[in-house]
Coordinates of C-alpha atoms in Angstrom, one line a residue:
M1 CA 96.9 98.5 116.3
N2 CA 93.6 96.7 116.5
R3 CA 94.3 93.2 115.4
K4 CA 91.2 93.1 113.2
A5 CA 92.3 96.3 111.5
L6 CA 95.8 94.9 111.0
S7 CA 94.5 91.7 109.5
A8 CA 92.3 93.5 107.1
L9 CA 95.3 95.6 105.9
L10 CA 97.7 92.7 105.6
V11 CA 95.3 90.6 103.6
L12 CA 95.3 93.3 100.9
L13 CA 98.9 94.6 101.3
L14 CA 100.9 91.4 101.6
S15 CA 99.2 89.4 98.8
V16 CA 96.9 86.8 100.2
S17 CA 95.4 84.8 97.3
P18 CA 91.9 85.1 96.1
A19 CA 89.6 82.5 97.6
W20 CA 89.1 80.6 94.3
A21 CA 92.8 80.3 93.8
Q22 CA 93.1 78.1 96.8
Q23 CA 90.8 75.5 95.2
E24 CA 93.4 74.4 92.6
P25 CA 97.0 74.7 93.9
L26 CA 99.8 75.1 91.4
P27 CA 102.4 72.3 91.1
D28 CA 104.6 71.6 94.1
Q29 CA 107.9 73.1 93.1
P30 CA 109.9 76.2 94.0
Y31 CA 109.6 79.4 92.1
V32 CA 111.8 82.4 91.6
L33 CA 109.5 85.3 92.4
K34 CA 111.7 88.4 92.0
T35 CA 114.9 89.4 90.3
T36 CA 117.1 92.2 91.6
A37 CA 118.6 94.6 89.0
T38 CA 122.1 95.9 89.7
I39 CA 121.6 98.8 87.2
H40 CA 119.6 101.7 88.5
I41 CA 117.7 103.9 86.1
L42 CA 116.9 107.5 87.1
D43 CA 114.4 109.7 85.3
I44 CA 115.4 113.3 86.1
V45 CA 113.6 116.6 85.6
V46 CA 115.7 119.7 85.7
T47 CA 114.4 123.2 86.4
D48 CA 115.7 126.6 87.3
K49 CA 114.7 128.8 90.2
K50 CA 111.6 130.0 88.4
G51 CA 110.5 126.5 87.6
K52 CA 111.5 126.5 83.9
V53 CA 112.3 123.1 82.6
Y54 CA 115.8 122.7 81.0
T55 CA 116.1 120.1 78.2
N56 CA 119.5 120.9 76.6
L57 CA 122.0 119.6 79.2
K58 CA 124.8 117.1 78.7
Q59 CA 126.0 114.2 80.8
D60 CA 128.8 116.2 82.3
D61 CA 126.2 118.5 83.9
F62 CA 125.2 115.7 86.2
T63 CA 126.9 114.0 89.1
I64 CA 125.2 111.0 90.8
Y65 CA 125.7 110.0 94.4
E66 CA 124.4 107.0 96.3
D67 CA 124.7 107.2 100.0
A68 CA 127.2 110.1 99.5
V69 CA 129.4 108.1 97.2
E70 CA 129.9 109.4 93.6
Q71 CA 128.8 106.9 90.9
R72 CA 130.0 106.4 87.4
I73 CA 127.3 107.1 84.8
R74 CA 126.7 104.1 82.5
S75 CA 124.3 105.7 80.0
F76 CA 122.7 109.1 79.4
E77 CA 119.6 110.0 77.4
P78 CA 118.4 113.6 76.9
P79 CA 114.6 114.5 76.7
S80 CA 114.8 114.3 72.9
K81 CA 115.1 110.5 73.2
H82 CA 111.7 110.2 74.9
T83 CA 109.4 111.5 72.2
M84 CA 106.6 110.0 70.2
P85 CA 107.3 108.8 66.7
E86 CA 107.7 111.9 64.5
G87 CA 104.7 112.8 62.4
S88 CA 102.8 109.8 63.5
G89 CA 99.5 111.4 64.5
L90 CA 97.2 109.1 66.4
V91 CA 99.4 106.1 67.2
V92 CA 97.9 104.8 70.4
K93 CA 94.2 103.7 70.5
S94 CA 94.6 101.0 73.2
S95 CA 97.2 99.3 75.4
A96 CA 97.9 97.0 72.4
D97 CA 99.5 100.0 70.6
L98 CA 102.0 100.9 73.4
P99 CA 104.9 98.9 71.9
K100 CA 104.7 101.3 68.9
I101 CA 105.9 104.3 71.0
G102 CA 109.3 102.9 72.2
A103 CA 110.5 104.8 75.3
A104 CA 108.1 107.7 75.0
P105 CA 106.3 108.5 78.3
V106 CA 102.7 107.8 79.2
T107 CA 100.2 109.4 81.6
I108 CA 97.9 107.6 84.0
L109 CA 95.1 109.6 85.6
V110 CA 93.5 108.0 88.7
L111 CA 90.2 109.1 90.2
D112 CA 90.4 108.3 94.0
D113 CA 86.7 107.7 94.7
L114 CA 87.7 105.4 97.5
N115 CA 89.3 107.9 99.9
T116 CA 87.7 111.3 98.8
S117 CA 84.4 112.9 99.5
F118 CA 81.8 112.9 96.7
E119 CA 81.8 116.7 96.6
N120 CA 85.5 117.0 96.3
M121 CA 85.7 114.4 93.6
A122 CA 82.8 116.1 91.7
Y123 CA 84.9 119.2 91.6
A124 CA 88.0 117.3 90.6
R125 CA 86.3 115.6 87.7
N126 CA 85.2 119.0 86.5
R127 CA 88.7 120.3 86.5
I128 CA 90.1 117.2 84.8
Q129 CA 87.5 117.8 82.1
K130 CA 88.8 121.4 81.8
Y131 CA 92.4 120.0 81.5
L132 CA 91.4 117.6 78.8
E133 CA 89.5 120.2 76.8
A134 CA 92.6 122.3 76.7
Q135 CA 94.6 119.5 75.1
P136 CA 94.9 119.0 71.3
A137 CA 92.6 116.5 69.6
V138 CA 95.5 114.1 69.4
M139 CA 97.1 114.2 72.8
K140 CA 100.9 114.4 73.0
Q141 CA 101.1 111.5 75.4
P142 CA 99.1 108.3 75.5
T143 CA 96.8 108.7 78.5
T144 CA 94.6 106.2 80.5
L145 CA 91.9 107.0 83.0
L146 CA 91.5 104.7 86.0
A147 CA 89.4 104.8 89.2
A148 CA 89.8 103.5 92.7
T149 CA 86.3 102.6 94.0
N150 CA 84.9 101.0 97.2
T151 CA 85.1 97.6 95.6
K152 CA 87.8 97.5 92.9
F153 CA 90.3 99.3 90.8
V154 CA 88.9 99.8 87.3
V155 CA 89.8 101.0 83.9
V156 CA 87.5 103.9 82.9
K157 CA 89.3 104.3 79.6
D158 CA 92.2 102.4 78.1
F159 CA 95.4 104.1 76.8
T160 CA 94.6 106.5 74.0
Q161 CA 95.7 109.7 72.4
D162 CA 92.2 110.5 71.4
R163 CA 91.0 113.4 73.6
A164 CA 87.4 113.0 72.6
E165 CA 87.4 109.4 73.7
L166 CA 88.8 110.3 77.1
L167 CA 86.2 113.1 77.6
T168 CA 83.4 110.7 76.6
A169 CA 84.6 108.1 79.1
L170 CA 84.9 110.7 81.8
H171 CA 81.3 111.9 81.2
K172 CA 80.0 108.4 81.2
Y173 CA 81.8 107.3 84.3
F174 CA 79.4 107.5 87.3
P175 CA 81.4 107.4 90.6
E176 CA 80.4 105.4 93.6
Y177 CA 79.4 107.1 96.8
P178 CA 82.5 106.8 99.0
W179 CA 80.8 104.8 101.8
K180 CA 84.0 103.3 103.1
Q181 CA 85.5 106.7 103.5
M182 CA 82.4 108.1 105.2
K183 CA 82.1 105.1 107.5
S184 CA 85.7 104.8 108.6
G185 CA 87.1 108.3 108.4
G186 CA 90.7 108.4 109.5
G187 CA 90.8 105.3 111.8
G188 CA 89.6 101.8 112.5
S189 CA 89.7 98.7 110.4
G190 CA 88.0 100.5 107.5
A191 CA 90.8 103.1 107.2
F192 CA 93.4 100.3 107.2
E193 CA 91.4 98.5 104.6
R194 CA 91.4 101.6 102.4
M195 CA 95.1 101.9 102.9
G196 CA 95.7 98.3 101.7
E197 CA 93.4 98.8 98.7
S198 CA 95.1 102.0 97.7
L199 CA 98.6 100.5 97.9
N200 CA 97.5 97.5 96.0
S201 CA 96.2 99.7 93.3
L202 CA 99.6 101.3 93.0
Y203 CA 101.3 97.8 93.0
S204 CA 98.9 96.6 90.3
M205 CA 99.9 99.6 88.1
A206 CA 103.6 98.9 88.7
E207 CA 103.1 95.2 87.6
A208 CA 100.7 95.9 84.8
F209 CA 102.7 98.6 83.0
R210 CA 106.1 97.0 83.6
G211 CA 106.5 96.2 79.9
T212 CA 106.2 99.9 78.8
P213 CA 109.8 101.0 78.9
G214 CA 109.5 104.8 79.3
R215 CA 108.5 106.9 82.3
K216 CA 105.0 106.5 83.6
T217 CA 103.5 109.6 85.2
V218 CA 100.7 108.7 87.6
L219 CA 98.5 111.6 88.6
W220 CA 96.5 110.4 91.6
V221 CA 93.6 112.8 92.1
G222 CA 92.2 112.4 95.6
K223 CA 93.2 112.3 99.3
G224 CA 94.7 108.9 99.4
F225 CA 94.6 106.7 102.5
P226 CA 94.8 108.2 106.0
A227 CA 98.2 108.6 107.5
V228 CA 99.4 105.9 110.0
D229 CA 101.4 107.0 113.0
L230 CA 103.9 104.2 113.6
L231 CA 104.9 105.5 117.0
N232 CA 101.6 104.5 118.3
L233 CA 101.8 100.9 117.1
D234 CA 103.3 97.8 118.6
T235 CA 106.6 96.6 117.1
S236 CA 105.2 93.6 115.2
S237 CA 102.6 95.8 113.4
T238 CA 105.2 98.4 112.6
I239 CA 107.6 95.9 111.0
L240 CA 104.8 94.3 108.9
L241 CA 103.5 97.7 107.7
Q242 CA 107.0 98.9 106.8
A243 CA 107.7 95.7 104.9
G244 CA 104.6 96.4 102.9
I245 CA 105.5 100.0 102.1
K246 CA 109.0 98.9 101.1
R247 CA 107.6 96.4 98.6
I248 CA 105.2 99.0 97.1
T249 CA 107.9 101.7 96.9
N250 CA 110.4 99.4 95.1
A251 CA 107.7 98.1 92.7
L252 CA 106.9 101.7 91.7
L253 CA 110.6 102.5 91.1
D254 CA 111.3 99.3 89.2
S255 CA 108.5 100.1 86.9
R256 CA 109.7 103.7 86.4
I257 CA 106.5 105.1 87.9
T258 CA 106.6 108.7 89.1
L259 CA 103.7 109.6 91.4
Y260 CA 102.0 113.0 91.7
T261 CA 99.3 113.2 94.3
I262 CA 96.6 116.0 93.9
D263 CA 94.4 116.5 97.0
P264 CA 91.2 118.3 95.8
S265 CA 90.1 119.3 99.3
S266 CA 90.8 122.7 100.8
Q267 CA 93.2 121.8 103.6
L268 CA 94.5 124.5 105.9
G269 CA 96.7 122.3 108.1
T270 CA 99.4 121.3 105.6
I271 CA 102.4 122.6 107.6
G272 CA 104.9 119.9 107.9
V273 CA 103.4 117.8 105.2
I274 CA 106.0 116.2 102.9
G275 CA 105.2 117.4 99.4
T276 CA 108.5 117.9 97.5
S277 CA 111.9 116.2 97.3
D278 CA 113.4 119.0 99.5
D279 CA 110.7 118.3 102.1
L280 CA 111.5 114.6 102.1
Q281 CA 115.3 115.1 102.3
D282 CA 114.8 117.4 105.3
Y283 CA 112.6 114.7 106.9
E284 CA 115.2 112.0 106.3
T285 CA 117.9 114.2 107.8
R286 CA 116.0 114.3 111.1
N287 CA 115.1 110.6 111.0
D288 CA 118.3 108.6 110.3
G289 CA 117.9 108.8 106.6
Q290 CA 114.5 106.9 106.5
P291 CA 111.5 108.2 104.5
F292 CA 108.9 106.2 106.5
S293 CA 110.4 106.0 110.0
D294 CA 107.6 107.3 112.2
E295 CA 104.6 107.8 109.8
I296 CA 103.3 106.2 106.6
N297 CA 101.6 109.0 104.6
F298 CA 100.2 108.6 101.1
S299 CA 101.6 111.9 99.9
T300 CA 105.2 110.9 100.9
L301 CA 105.2 108.3 98.1
A302 CA 105.1 111.2 95.6
P303 CA 108.5 112.8 96.3
A304 CA 109.9 109.3 97.1
T305 CA 109.3 108.4 93.4
G306 CA 110.5 111.7 92.0
G307 CA 107.1 113.4 91.9
K308 CA 105.3 116.0 93.9
A309 CA 102.3 116.2 96.3
F310 CA 99.9 119.1 95.6
F311 CA 97.8 120.5 98.4
S312 CA 95.3 123.3 99.1
R313 CA 95.0 124.6 95.5
N314 CA 91.8 124.8 93.4
D315 CA 93.5 124.8 90.0
I316 CA 93.6 121.0 89.7
D317 CA 93.7 121.3 85.9
A318 CA 97.0 123.3 86.2
E319 CA 98.4 120.7 88.6
V320 CA 97.6 117.9 86.2
A321 CA 99.2 119.9 83.4
E322 CA 102.3 120.5 85.6
G323 CA 102.7 116.8 86.3
T324 CA 102.2 115.9 82.7
E325 CA 104.7 118.5 81.5
A326 CA 107.4 117.2 83.9
G327 CA 106.7 113.7 82.7
S328 CA 107.4 114.8 79.1
N329 CA 110.8 116.5 79.6
Y330 CA 113.2 114.3 81.5
Y331 CA 116.7 112.9 81.3
T332 CA 117.4 109.2 81.8
I333 CA 120.7 108.2 83.5
S334 CA 121.7 104.7 84.6
Y335 CA 124.5 103.5 86.9
T336 CA 125.6 100.5 88.8
P337 CA 126.4 101.2 92.5
S338 CA 130.1 101.2 93.2
N339 CA 129.3 100.7 96.9
P340 CA 126.7 97.8 96.9
P341 CA 124.4 97.7 99.9
K342 CA 125.5 95.8 102.9
P343 CA 123.3 93.2 104.7
G344 CA 120.9 94.9 106.9
E345 CA 121.0 98.3 105.3
E346 CA 117.5 99.9 105.5
Y347 CA 117.5 102.6 102.7
R348 CA 119.9 103.9 100.1
Q349 CA 119.6 107.6 99.3
I350 CA 120.2 108.9 95.8
R351 CA 121.3 112.5 95.2
I352 CA 122.1 114.5 92.1
K353 CA 124.5 117.5 92.0
M354 CA 124.3 119.8 89.1
R355 CA 127.3 121.6 87.6
D356 CA 125.2 124.7 87.5
P357 CA 124.1 125.3 91.1
S358 CA 121.2 127.5 90.0
L359 CA 119.5 124.3 88.5
T360 CA 117.6 121.7 90.5
A361 CA 117.4 118.1 89.5
V362 CA 114.4 116.0 90.8
T363 CA 114.4 112.2 90.6
R364 CA 113.6 109.2 92.8
D365 CA 114.8 109.7 96.4
G366 CA 116.4 106.3 96.9
Y367 CA 115.5 102.7 97.2
Y368 CA 115.3 99.8 99.7
P369 CA 117.9 97.1 99.2
P370 CA 116.6 93.5 98.8
D371 CA 115.6 92.2 102.2
P372 CA 114.6 88.6 103.2
H373 CA 111.0 88.2 104.5
V374 CA 111.0 88.8 108.3
D375 CA 108.7 87.8 111.1
A376 CA 107.2 90.0 113.7
T377 CA 110.5 90.2 115.6
G378 CA 112.5 91.1 112.5
A379 CA 114.1 87.7 112.1
P380 CA 114.4 86.2 108.5
I381 CA 111.9 83.6 107.6
P382 CA 113.0 80.8 105.2
R383 CA 111.1 80.9 101.9
T384 CA 109.5 77.4 101.6
P385 CA 108.1 76.2 98.3
K386 CA 104.6 76.5 99.7
E387 CA 105.1 80.1 100.6
Q388 CA 106.5 80.8 97.2
R389 CA 103.5 79.1 95.6
D390 CA 101.1 81.1 97.7
E391 CA 102.8 84.4 96.7
L392 CA 102.8 83.3 93.0
E393 CA 99.1 82.4 93.2
A394 CA 98.4 85.8 94.8
E395 CA 100.2 87.8 92.1
M396 CA 98.6 85.9 89.2
G397 CA 95.2 85.9 90.9
K398 CA 95.3 89.7 91.2
A399 CA 96.2 90.0 87.5
A400 CA 93.4 87.6 86.6
M401 CA 90.7 89.6 88.5
S402 CA 92.0 93.0 87.4
T403 CA 90.7 94.9 84.4
L404 CA 94.2 96.3 83.7
A405 CA 96.1 95.0 80.7
Y406 CA 99.4 93.7 82.0
N407 CA 102.2 94.1 79.4
G408 CA 105.3 92.6 81.1
L409 CA 104.9 89.9 78.5
L410 CA 103.4 90.6 75.1
L411 CA 100.7 88.0 74.3
S412 CA 98.4 86.9 71.6
L413 CA 95.4 84.6 71.8
A414 CA 93.3 82.9 69.1
P415 CA 90.7 80.1 69.0
A416 CA 92.0 76.7 67.9
D417 CA 90.4 73.3 67.2
G418 CA 89.6 70.7 69.8
G419 CA 88.5 73.1 72.6
K420 CA 91.8 74.8 72.7
V421 CA 93.3 78.2 72.2
K422 CA 96.6 79.2 70.6
L423 CA 98.7 81.3 73.0
G424 CA 101.6 83.4 71.7
V425 CA 104.3 84.8 73.9
A426 CA 106.9 87.3 72.5
S427 CA 110.3 85.8 73.3
G428 CA 111.9 89.1 74.1
G429 CA 110.1 89.2 77.5
L430 CA 111.0 85.7 78.5
K431 CA 114.1 84.5 80.4
W432 CA 115.8 81.9 78.2
T433 CA 118.3 79.6 80.0
D434 CA 121.0 77.5 78.4
E435 CA 120.5 73.7 78.4
P436 CA 123.4 71.1 78.1
S437 CA 121.9 70.0 74.8
G438 CA 122.7 73.4 73.3
K439 CA 119.1 74.5 73.4
T440 CA 117.7 77.4 75.3
R441 CA 114.6 77.0 77.5
A442 CA 111.9 79.3 78.9
E443 CA 109.3 78.3 81.5
I444 CA 106.0 80.0 82.2
T445 CA 102.9 79.6 84.4
V446 CA 99.6 80.1 82.7
L447 CA 96.3 80.9 84.5
Q448 CA 93.1 81.1 82.6
V449 CA 89.8 82.4 84.0
A450 CA 86.3 82.3 82.3
F451 CA 84.1 85.3 83.2
S452 CA 80.4 86.0 82.8
S453 CA 78.9 89.2 81.5
K454 CA 78.7 90.4 85.1
D455 CA 82.4 89.7 85.6
K456 CA 81.8 86.6 87.8
A457 CA 84.6 84.0 87.5
L458 CA 82.9 80.8 86.2
A459 CA 85.9 78.5 85.8
H460 CA 89.7 78.6 86.1
S461 CA 92.7 76.4 85.6
S462 CA 96.5 76.7 85.7
Q463 CA 99.4 74.9 84.3
E464 CA 103.2 75.0 83.9
L465 CA 104.6 75.1 80.3
S466 CA 108.0 75.4 78.7
A467 CA 109.5 76.1 75.3
E468 CA 112.8 75.0 73.9
V469 CA 114.7 76.3 70.8
M470 CA 118.0 75.4 69.4
G471 CA 120.6 78.1 70.0
R472 CA 119.6 81.6 71.1
I473 CA 116.6 83.7 70.1
Q474 CA 117.7 86.4 67.7
N475 CA 114.4 88.3 67.2
P476 CA 112.7 89.4 70.4
D477 CA 109.4 89.8 68.6
Q478 CA 109.5 86.1 67.6
K479 CA 106.7 84.3 69.5
A480 CA 106.7 81.0 71.3
Y481 CA 103.3 79.3 70.7
F482 CA 101.4 77.0 73.0
L483 CA 98.1 75.1 72.5
I484 CA 96.2 75.0 75.8
P485 CA 92.8 73.5 76.6
V486 CA 90.2 75.9 77.9
Q487 CA 87.2 75.7 80.2
M488 CA 84.4 77.9 79.1
P489 CA 81.1 77.0 80.8
P490 CA 77.8 78.3 79.4
G491 CA 77.5 82.0 80.0
T492 CA 81.2 82.7 79.4
T493 CA 81.6 86.1 77.7
R494 CA 85.4 86.5 78.0
L495 CA 88.4 84.4 78.7
R496 CA 91.3 86.1 80.5
V497 CA 94.7 84.4 80.3
V498 CA 97.6 85.4 82.6
V499 CA 101.1 84.3 81.8
R500 CA 104.1 84.7 84.2
D501 CA 107.7 84.0 83.4
A502 CA 109.0 81.5 86.0
V503 CA 112.4 83.3 86.3
N504 CA 112.1 87.0 85.8
G505 CA 108.5 87.4 87.2
K506 CA 107.2 89.4 84.2
I507 CA 103.4 89.1 83.8
G508 CA 101.2 89.5 80.7
T509 CA 97.5 89.2 80.1
V510 CA 95.4 88.8 77.1
E511 CA 91.6 88.3 76.6
L512 CA 89.4 86.5 74.2
L513 CA 85.8 87.7 73.8
T514 CA 83.4 84.8 73.3
G515 CA 80.0 86.5 73.1
G516 CA 78.5 84.2 75.7
K517 CA 78.6 81.2 73.5

């Protein structure tokens, strides 16, 4: 791989900090960046041979296998447990309302203007409009509309059930001409840059919507990044790219995101393309059980997460409807592996056997076991405090510069006296640790950025804070409050605050509009 192209990709894919974040380093102490859950959650869609969805099955109808070993089911939820509050009408008007829906699913529509020709996206938007017009005035699922552009990943319309508001936002959205796609085509540094930006958009969604407990159906309308043939790369480039794709894949699965990719172009050469779970399993059988052994293809992420890749069809509205319907009728099963991964294992396959062989169950294909960071030779690299700080700054910097509302932590923000703001953090999202004094303690990192009306960062600051309470928190909605000083230079129109739990890595964001005063 061209070194310039690889560098462009890794800057985006492996979390290099924004330039302004380097100006004010966070305190010199180690951080815990990730936690590894031992309980695996599967969202499962069951259909018959004609594609009809089955919603009345019992736990005994399912048998779970991980790497060919049968697993004991810990919990089982039928589709009836994943519904909106009964008789509630219009519940969700913005991201702030998502806690009201419990474990009900949400839909995320993404317009891929970064990787798709202007003509194909114009047609795609027309079909998305047709899909929305066919929905009830109050949509069954909260839906958000996002766009991947040449320069950023933007929110076109926040989560809402109001069909009219989504249609209005779609009509007002004026897409950028895809000059990066036109310039780079399928190769060169521009193509790898688009790959990094696309994967970073997926990672941002995984982190931002982590606090929404139900299934999240992402309908990515566009071509996605060009495929990368790993067999033509040197060993170090292959290792680094695979490390990036592993991180993205696990982030999507941890956030319970199921991806459906919808290519609006008329492709004739789709023979051999991995579009369904059966396609992916056949591929893994031929490639030592690995989903990305010789090629990294955007569409492969769909069946890997339990979704589907659509190709060479012009009924995009029907494809969106199919993905949304699957996201509405799913079972949730959890288990703890009875055969934990061994050091060095690359990938763990998950398979489901139905008691009725005429039924097909579709879920995530598997997962990558936790793996230490490796260098270009595959050798582990010790995680120094500085490396951990750099990664922490990168994660929080991305959240600060994003327009997505991160809900891993639920926050509130209000003006206070003395040039300060009152920050509230719901205790249920924090990791509380026991202290010898009998108190429990939570630690957070807070990053605040002041923006102008043109979204230029005018000032920023960060600090480490902690809260202590006697005994254990009984009410997860109870908030821990912090008074923090703010920097708002003249011209500031909004203050964005990013909070990250120092132990479990959950991130939340909240904004305060200042009106330029």
